[in-house]
Short mmCIF file of C-alpha atoms in Angstrom, two decimals:
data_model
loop_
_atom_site.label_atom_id
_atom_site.label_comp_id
_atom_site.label_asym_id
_atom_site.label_seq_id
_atom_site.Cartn_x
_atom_site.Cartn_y
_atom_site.Cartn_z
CA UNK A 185 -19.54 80.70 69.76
CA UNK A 186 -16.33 81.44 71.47
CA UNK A 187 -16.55 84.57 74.22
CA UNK A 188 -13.79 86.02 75.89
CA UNK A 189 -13.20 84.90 79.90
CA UNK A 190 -10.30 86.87 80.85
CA UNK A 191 -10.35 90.03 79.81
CA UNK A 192 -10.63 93.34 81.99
CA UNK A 193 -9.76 97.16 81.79
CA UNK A 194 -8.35 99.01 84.80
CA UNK A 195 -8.38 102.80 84.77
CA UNK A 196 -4.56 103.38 84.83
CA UNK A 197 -3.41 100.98 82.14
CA UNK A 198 -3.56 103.73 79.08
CA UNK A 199 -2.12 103.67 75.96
CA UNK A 200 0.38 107.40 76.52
CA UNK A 201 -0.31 106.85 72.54
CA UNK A 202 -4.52 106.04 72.35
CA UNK A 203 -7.03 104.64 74.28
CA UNK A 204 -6.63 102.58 77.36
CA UNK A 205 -5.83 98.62 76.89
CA UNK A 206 -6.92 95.31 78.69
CA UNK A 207 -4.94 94.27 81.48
CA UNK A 208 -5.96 90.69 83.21
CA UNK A 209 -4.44 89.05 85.99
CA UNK A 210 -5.09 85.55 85.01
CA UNK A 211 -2.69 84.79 82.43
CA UNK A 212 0.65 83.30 84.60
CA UNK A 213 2.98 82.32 82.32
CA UNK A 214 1.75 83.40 79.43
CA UNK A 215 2.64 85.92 77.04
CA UNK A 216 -1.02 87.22 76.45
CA UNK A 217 -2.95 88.07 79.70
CA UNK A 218 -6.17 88.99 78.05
CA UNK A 219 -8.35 86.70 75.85
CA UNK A 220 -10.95 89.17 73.94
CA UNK A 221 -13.29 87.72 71.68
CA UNK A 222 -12.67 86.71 68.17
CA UNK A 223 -13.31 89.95 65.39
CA UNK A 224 -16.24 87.77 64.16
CA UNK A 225 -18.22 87.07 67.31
CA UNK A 226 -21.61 88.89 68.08
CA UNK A 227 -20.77 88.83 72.69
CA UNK A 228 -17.95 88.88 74.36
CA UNK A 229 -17.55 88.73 78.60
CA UNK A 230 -15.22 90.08 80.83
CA UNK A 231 -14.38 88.65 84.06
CA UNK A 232 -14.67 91.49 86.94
CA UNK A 233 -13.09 91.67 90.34
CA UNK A 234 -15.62 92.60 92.92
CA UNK A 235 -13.34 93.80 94.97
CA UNK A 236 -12.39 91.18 96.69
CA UNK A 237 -8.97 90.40 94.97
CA UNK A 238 -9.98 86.89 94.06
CA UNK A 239 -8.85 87.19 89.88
CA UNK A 240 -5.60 86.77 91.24
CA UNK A 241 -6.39 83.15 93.53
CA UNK A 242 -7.79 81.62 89.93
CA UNK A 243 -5.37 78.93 88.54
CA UNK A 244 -3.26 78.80 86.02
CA UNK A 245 -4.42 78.52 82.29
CA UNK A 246 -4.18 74.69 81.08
CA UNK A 247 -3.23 73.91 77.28
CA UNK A 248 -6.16 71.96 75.56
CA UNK A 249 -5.43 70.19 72.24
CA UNK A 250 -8.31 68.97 70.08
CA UNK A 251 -8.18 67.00 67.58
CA UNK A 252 -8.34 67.98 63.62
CA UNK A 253 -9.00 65.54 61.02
CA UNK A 254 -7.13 67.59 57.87
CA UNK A 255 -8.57 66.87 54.45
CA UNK A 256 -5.82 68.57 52.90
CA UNK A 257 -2.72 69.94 54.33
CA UNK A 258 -0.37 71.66 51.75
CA UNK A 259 -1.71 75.57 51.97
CA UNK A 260 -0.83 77.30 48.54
CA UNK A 261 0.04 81.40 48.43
CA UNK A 262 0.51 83.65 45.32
CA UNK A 263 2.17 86.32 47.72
CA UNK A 264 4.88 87.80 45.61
CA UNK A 265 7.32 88.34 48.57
CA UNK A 266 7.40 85.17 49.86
CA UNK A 267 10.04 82.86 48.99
CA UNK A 268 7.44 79.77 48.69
CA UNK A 269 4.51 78.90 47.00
CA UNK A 270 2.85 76.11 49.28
CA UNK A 271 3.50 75.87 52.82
CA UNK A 272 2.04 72.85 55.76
CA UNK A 273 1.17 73.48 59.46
CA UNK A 274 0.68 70.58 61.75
CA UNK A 275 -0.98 72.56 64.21
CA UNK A 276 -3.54 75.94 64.66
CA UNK A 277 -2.06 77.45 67.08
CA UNK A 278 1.01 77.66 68.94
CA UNK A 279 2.07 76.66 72.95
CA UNK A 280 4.96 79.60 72.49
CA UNK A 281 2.45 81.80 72.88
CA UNK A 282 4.88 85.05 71.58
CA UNK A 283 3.18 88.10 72.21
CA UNK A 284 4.35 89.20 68.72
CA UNK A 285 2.87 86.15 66.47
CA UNK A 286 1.29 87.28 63.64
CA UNK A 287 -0.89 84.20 62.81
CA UNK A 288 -2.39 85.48 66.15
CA UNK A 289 -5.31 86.59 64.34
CA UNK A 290 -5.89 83.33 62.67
CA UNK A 291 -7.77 81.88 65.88
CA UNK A 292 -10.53 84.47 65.11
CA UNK A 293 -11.42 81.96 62.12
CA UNK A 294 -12.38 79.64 64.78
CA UNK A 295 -14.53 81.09 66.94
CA UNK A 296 -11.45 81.78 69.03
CA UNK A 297 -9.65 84.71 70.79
CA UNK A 298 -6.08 85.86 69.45
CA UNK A 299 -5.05 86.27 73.13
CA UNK A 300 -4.97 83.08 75.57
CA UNK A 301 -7.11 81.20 73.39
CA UNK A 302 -3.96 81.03 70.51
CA UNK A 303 -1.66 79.92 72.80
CA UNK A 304 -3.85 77.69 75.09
CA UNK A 305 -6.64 76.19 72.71
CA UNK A 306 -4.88 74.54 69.93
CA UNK A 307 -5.80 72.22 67.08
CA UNK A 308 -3.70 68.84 66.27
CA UNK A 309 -3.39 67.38 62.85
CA UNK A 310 -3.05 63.65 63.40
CA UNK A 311 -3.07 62.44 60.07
CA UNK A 312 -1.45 65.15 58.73
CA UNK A 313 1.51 62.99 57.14
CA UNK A 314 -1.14 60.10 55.24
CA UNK A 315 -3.15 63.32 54.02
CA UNK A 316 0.17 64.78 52.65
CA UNK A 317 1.71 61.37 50.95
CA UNK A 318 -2.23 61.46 49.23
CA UNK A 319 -1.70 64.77 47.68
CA UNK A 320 1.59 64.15 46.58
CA UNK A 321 0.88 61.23 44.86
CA UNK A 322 -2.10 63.11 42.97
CA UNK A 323 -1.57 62.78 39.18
CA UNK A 324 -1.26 66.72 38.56
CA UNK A 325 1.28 67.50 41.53
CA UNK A 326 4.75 68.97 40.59
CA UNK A 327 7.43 69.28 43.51
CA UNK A 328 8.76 72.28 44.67
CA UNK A 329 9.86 72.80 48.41
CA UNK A 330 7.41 72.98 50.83
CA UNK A 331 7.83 75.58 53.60
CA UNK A 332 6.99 74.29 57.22
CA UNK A 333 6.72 76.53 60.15
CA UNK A 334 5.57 79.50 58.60
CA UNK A 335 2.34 80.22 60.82
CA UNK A 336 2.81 77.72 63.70
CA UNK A 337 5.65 76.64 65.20
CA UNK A 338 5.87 72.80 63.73
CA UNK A 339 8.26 71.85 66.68
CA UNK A 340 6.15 73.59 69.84
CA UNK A 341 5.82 71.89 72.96
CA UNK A 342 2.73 69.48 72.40
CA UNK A 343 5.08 68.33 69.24
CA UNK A 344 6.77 66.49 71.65
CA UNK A 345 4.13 63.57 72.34
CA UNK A 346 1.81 64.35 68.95
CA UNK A 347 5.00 63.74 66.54
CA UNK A 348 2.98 65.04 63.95
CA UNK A 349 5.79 67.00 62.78
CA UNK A 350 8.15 63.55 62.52
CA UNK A 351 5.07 61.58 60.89
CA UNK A 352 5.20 64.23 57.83
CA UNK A 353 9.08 64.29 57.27
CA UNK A 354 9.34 60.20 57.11
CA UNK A 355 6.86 61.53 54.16
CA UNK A 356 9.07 63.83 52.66
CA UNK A 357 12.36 61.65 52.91
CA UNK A 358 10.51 58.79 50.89
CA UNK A 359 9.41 60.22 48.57
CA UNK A 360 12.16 62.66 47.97
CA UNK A 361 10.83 66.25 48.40
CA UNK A 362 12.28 69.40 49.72
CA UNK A 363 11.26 71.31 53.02
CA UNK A 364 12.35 74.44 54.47
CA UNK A 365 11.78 74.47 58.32
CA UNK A 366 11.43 77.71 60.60
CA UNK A 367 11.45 77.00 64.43
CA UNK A 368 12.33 78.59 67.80
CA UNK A 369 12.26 75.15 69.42
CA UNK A 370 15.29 73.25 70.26
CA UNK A 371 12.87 69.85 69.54
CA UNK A 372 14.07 70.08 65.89
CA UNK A 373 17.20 68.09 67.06
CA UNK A 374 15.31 65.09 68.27
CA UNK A 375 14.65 64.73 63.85
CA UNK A 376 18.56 64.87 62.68
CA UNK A 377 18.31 61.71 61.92
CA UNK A 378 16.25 62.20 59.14
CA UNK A 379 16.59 65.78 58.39
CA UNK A 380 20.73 64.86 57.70
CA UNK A 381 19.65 62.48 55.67
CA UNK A 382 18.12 64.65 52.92
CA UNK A 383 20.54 67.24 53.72
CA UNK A 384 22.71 64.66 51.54
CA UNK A 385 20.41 65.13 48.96
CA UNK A 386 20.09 68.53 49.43
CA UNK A 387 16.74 68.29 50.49
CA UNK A 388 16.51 70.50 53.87
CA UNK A 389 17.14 73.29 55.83
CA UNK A 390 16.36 75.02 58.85
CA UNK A 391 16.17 78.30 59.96
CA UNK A 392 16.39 78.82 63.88
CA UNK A 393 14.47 82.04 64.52
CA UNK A 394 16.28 84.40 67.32
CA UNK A 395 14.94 87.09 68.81
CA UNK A 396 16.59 88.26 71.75
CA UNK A 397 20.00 87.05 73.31
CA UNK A 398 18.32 88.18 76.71
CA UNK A 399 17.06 85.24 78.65
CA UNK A 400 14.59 87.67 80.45
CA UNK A 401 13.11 89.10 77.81
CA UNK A 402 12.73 86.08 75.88
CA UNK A 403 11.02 84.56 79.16
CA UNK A 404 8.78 87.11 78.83
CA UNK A 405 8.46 87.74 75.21
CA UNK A 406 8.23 84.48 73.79
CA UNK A 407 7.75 82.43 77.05
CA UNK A 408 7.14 78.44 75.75
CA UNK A 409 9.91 78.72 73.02
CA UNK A 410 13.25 77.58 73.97
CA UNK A 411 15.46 79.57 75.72
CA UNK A 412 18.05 81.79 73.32
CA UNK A 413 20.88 78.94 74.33
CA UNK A 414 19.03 75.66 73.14
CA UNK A 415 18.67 77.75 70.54
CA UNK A 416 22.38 78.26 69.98
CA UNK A 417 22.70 74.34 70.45
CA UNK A 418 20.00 73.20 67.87
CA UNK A 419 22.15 75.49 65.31
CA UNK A 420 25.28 73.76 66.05
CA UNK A 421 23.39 70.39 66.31
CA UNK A 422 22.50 70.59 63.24
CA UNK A 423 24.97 72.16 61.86
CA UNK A 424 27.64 69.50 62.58
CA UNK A 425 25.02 66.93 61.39
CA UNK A 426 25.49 68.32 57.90
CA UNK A 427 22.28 69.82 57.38
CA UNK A 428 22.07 73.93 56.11
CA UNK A 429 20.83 75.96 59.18
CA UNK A 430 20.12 79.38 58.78
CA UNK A 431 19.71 82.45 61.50
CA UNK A 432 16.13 84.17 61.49
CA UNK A 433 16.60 87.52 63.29
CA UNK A 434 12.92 87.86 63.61
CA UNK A 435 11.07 89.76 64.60
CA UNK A 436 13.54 92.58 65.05
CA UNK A 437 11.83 95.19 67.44
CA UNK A 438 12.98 98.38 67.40
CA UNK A 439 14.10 100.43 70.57
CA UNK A 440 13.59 97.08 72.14
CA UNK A 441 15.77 94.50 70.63
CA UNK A 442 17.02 95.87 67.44
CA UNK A 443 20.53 96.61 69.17
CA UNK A 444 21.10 93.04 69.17
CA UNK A 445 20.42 92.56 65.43
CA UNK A 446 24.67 92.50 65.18
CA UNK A 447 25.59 90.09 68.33
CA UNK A 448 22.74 87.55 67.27
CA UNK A 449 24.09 87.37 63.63
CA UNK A 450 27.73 86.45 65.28
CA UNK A 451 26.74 84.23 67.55
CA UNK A 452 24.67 82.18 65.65
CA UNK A 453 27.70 82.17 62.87
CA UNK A 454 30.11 81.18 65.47
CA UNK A 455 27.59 78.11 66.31
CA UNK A 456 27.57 76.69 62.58
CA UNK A 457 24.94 78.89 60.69
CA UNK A 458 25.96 79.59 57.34
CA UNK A 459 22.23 82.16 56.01
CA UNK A 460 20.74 84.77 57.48
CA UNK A 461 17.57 86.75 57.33
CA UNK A 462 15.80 89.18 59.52
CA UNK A 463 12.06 90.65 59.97
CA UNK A 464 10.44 93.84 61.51
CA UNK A 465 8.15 93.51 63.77
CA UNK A 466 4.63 92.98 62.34
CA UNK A 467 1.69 94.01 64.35
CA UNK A 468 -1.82 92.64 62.34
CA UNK A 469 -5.35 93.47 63.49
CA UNK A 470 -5.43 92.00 67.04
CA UNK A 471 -1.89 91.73 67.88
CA UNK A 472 -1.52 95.09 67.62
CA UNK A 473 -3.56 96.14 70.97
CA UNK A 474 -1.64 92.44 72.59
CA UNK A 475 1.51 93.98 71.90
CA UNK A 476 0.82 97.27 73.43
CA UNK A 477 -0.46 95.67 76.44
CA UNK A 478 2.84 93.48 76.80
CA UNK A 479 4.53 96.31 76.85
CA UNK A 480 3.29 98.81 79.06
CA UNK A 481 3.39 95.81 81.11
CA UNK A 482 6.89 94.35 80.86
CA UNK A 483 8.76 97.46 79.23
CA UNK A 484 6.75 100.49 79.76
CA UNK A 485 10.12 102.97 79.81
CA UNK A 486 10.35 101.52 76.21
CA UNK A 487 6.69 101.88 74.87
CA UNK A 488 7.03 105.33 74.00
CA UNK A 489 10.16 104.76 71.54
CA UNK A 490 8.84 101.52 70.43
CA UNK A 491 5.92 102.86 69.01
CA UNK A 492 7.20 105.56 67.50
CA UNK A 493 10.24 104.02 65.77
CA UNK A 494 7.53 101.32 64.54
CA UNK A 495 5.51 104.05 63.03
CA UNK A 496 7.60 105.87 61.60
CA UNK A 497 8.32 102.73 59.49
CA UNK A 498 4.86 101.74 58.68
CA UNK A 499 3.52 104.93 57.39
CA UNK A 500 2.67 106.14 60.44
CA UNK A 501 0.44 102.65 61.57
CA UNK A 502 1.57 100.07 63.75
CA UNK A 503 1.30 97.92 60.67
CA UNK A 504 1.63 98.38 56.90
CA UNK A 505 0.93 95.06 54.95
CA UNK A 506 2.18 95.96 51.61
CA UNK A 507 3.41 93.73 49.63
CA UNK A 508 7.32 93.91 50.03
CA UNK A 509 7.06 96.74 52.65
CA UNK A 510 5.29 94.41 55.27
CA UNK A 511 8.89 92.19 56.27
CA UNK A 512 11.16 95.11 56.16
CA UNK A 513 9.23 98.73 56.63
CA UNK A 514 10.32 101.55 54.50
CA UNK A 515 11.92 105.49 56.08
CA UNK A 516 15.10 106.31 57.39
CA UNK A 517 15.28 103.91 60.22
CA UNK A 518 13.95 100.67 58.19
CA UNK A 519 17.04 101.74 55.25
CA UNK A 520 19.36 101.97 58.67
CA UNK A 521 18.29 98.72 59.92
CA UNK A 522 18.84 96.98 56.46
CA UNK A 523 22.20 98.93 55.78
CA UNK A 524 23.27 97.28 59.26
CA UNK A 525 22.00 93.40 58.16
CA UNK A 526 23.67 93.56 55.53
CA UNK A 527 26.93 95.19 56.10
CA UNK A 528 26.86 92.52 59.43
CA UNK A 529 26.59 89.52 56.82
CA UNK A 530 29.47 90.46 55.29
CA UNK A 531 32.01 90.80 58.05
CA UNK A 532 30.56 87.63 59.50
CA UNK A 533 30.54 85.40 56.72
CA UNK A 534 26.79 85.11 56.35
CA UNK A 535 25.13 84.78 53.26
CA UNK A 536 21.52 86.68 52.95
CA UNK A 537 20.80 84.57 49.48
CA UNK A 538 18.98 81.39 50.25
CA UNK A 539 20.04 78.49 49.57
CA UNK A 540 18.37 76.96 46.37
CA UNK A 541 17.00 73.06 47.30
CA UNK A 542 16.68 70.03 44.64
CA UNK A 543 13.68 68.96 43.30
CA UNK A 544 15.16 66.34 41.34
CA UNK A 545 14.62 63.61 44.11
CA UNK A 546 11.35 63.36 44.01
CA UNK A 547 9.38 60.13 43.56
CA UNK A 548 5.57 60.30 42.96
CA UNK A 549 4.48 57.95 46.37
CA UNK A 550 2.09 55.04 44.66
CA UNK A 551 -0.22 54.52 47.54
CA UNK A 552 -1.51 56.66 50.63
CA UNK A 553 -5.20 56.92 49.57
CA UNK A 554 -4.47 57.77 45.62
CA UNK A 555 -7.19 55.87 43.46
CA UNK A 556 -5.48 54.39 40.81
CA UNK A 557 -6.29 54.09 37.04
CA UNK A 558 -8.86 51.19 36.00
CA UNK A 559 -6.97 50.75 32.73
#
């Protein structure tokens, strides 16, 4: 059972909009700075000052890693909005610790808090890439690209020494099989090597997420990602390597960062990117009440307008997870905001159509754990 150890409420930190929200003083550089218990734990604890101001002498929070033995990695979805049907993550968790992630509520599935916990307690997949060549080579599998990146960041900081990440593309380039990437880590240049070489086959492309051209609020916002430049660099990186990069404005916050939504698109064309996409904000379950709490604490002349612009395109909730109203929102302000995308990847040369990958590279791999026939 996983219980929350950081977590307090002072009197003054209210919600202008609701009730009042946790506030710790524990959390140095992270994004979260309170760590409540997961939705499906029976006790939770809160660590009290007794008045003697020592919350504030406790050291900083250390990443753990543990390790996960995966008996299958390639996730499946149905969703009819999103652009893939089977997906991998190397990792639970994610050292960027944004204060925006929606797979935030994930850790609840294991006994873990959304807050800290996400960004500080992760899981490794070690033998992520043998798993992967198994299920590949299984009898009934049929190709299609393989989204990576899509609820962890594949290319976070602990990627660095795991290589878990580089272990399952050495996969893919055998055997021939398409990937989509989506990272705000600048550690995606370290794999050009590979990643132009099915480029040539048309068999990858990334997508550098941007969020903010403002160093300090991306310290702040996102604060383990790389910073907005190495973020400009991967794109041209790879981009002169040959391989298809793509911008992802995401998420786009309004009254925050949704003024940028313009400048990011030309930038990130002027650095080599050649697709571009954007996302609203998306606040699920927990991260709603994280969210809040990062901003009364790092914006609070913005939380008012925030809010409000948020709700008025989710129905009035911080979040709406229709189907095909959860990426974009619906109103006046979400039609504004995609009148503006698109009407920006025109003058800039952008294309908002993704670009379709080959499938017809792909060689069924005859070994990695497949039992083969007896006759």
């Amino acid at each position: 059972m996983s219980t929350a150890q950081n977590h307090r409420v002072e009197a003054d930190a209210t919600d202008p909009l609701g009730s009042a929200l946790p506030v710790n003083m524990t959390g140095r550089g992270r994004a979260a700075h309170s760590n409540k218990a997961g939705r499906f734990e029976a006790e939770s604890r809160e660590l009290m000052d007794d008045g003697w101001g020592t919350i504030d002498e406790l050291p900083p929070i250390k990443t753990e890693v543990q390790t996960e033995a995966a008996r299958h990695v390639i996730t499946k979805n149905t969703s009819p909005d999103l652009p893939f049907d089977r997906s991998i993550n190397p990792y639970r968790g994610c050292e960027h610790g944004c204060i925006y992630c929606f797979a935030r509520p994930t850790h609840a599935y294991m006994g873990l808090s959304p807050g800290l916990d996400f960004e500080s307690r992760l899981f490794a997949k070690p033998n992520a890439a043998q798993v992967l060549e198994r299920e590949l080579g299984a009898p009934s599998y049929q190709p299609k690209p393989i989204a990576i990146g899509t609820n962890t960041d594949p290319y976070q900081p602990i990627e660095r020494t795991q290589k878990i990440m580089r272990g399952i593309l050495e996969v893919l380039n055998k055997t021939g099989h398409p990937v989509t990437i989506v990272t705000k880590s600048a550690l995606v240049m370290r794999d050009i090597d590979i990643l132009a070489e099915m480029a040539e086959r048309n068999l990858a492309k990334v997508a550098i997420s941007v969020t903010t051209l403002d160093r300090k609020i991306a310290r702040s916002l996102e604060p383990r990602a790389s910073t907005p430049t190495r973020r400009l660099q991967a794109i041209k990186a790879l981009s002169d390597a040959g391989i298809p990069t793509a911008v992802l404005a995401a998420p786009v916050i309004p009254g925050l960062t949704d003024h940028e939504l313009e400048s990011i698109l030309e930038i990130c064309k002027e650095h080599g990117a050649t697709e571009a996409s954007y996302i609203l904000l998306r606040l699920p379950r927990e991260v709603s009440e994280l969210f809040k709490e990062w901003l009364l604490r790092e914006a609070p002349g913005s939380y008012r307008r925030v809010l409000s612009l948020l709700r008025s395109m989710r129905g009035g909730k911080d979040y709406d997870a229709q189907w095909t109203q959860r990426f974009k929102g619906k109103g006046p302000y979400a039609d504004q905001l995609a009148k503006r995308f698109q009407l920006a990847c025109k003058s800039k040369g952008l294309s908002s159509r993704s670009l379709k990958l080959s499938c017809d590279h792909f060689i069924k791999p005859t070994c990695g754990g497949v039992q083969l026939s007896l006759l």
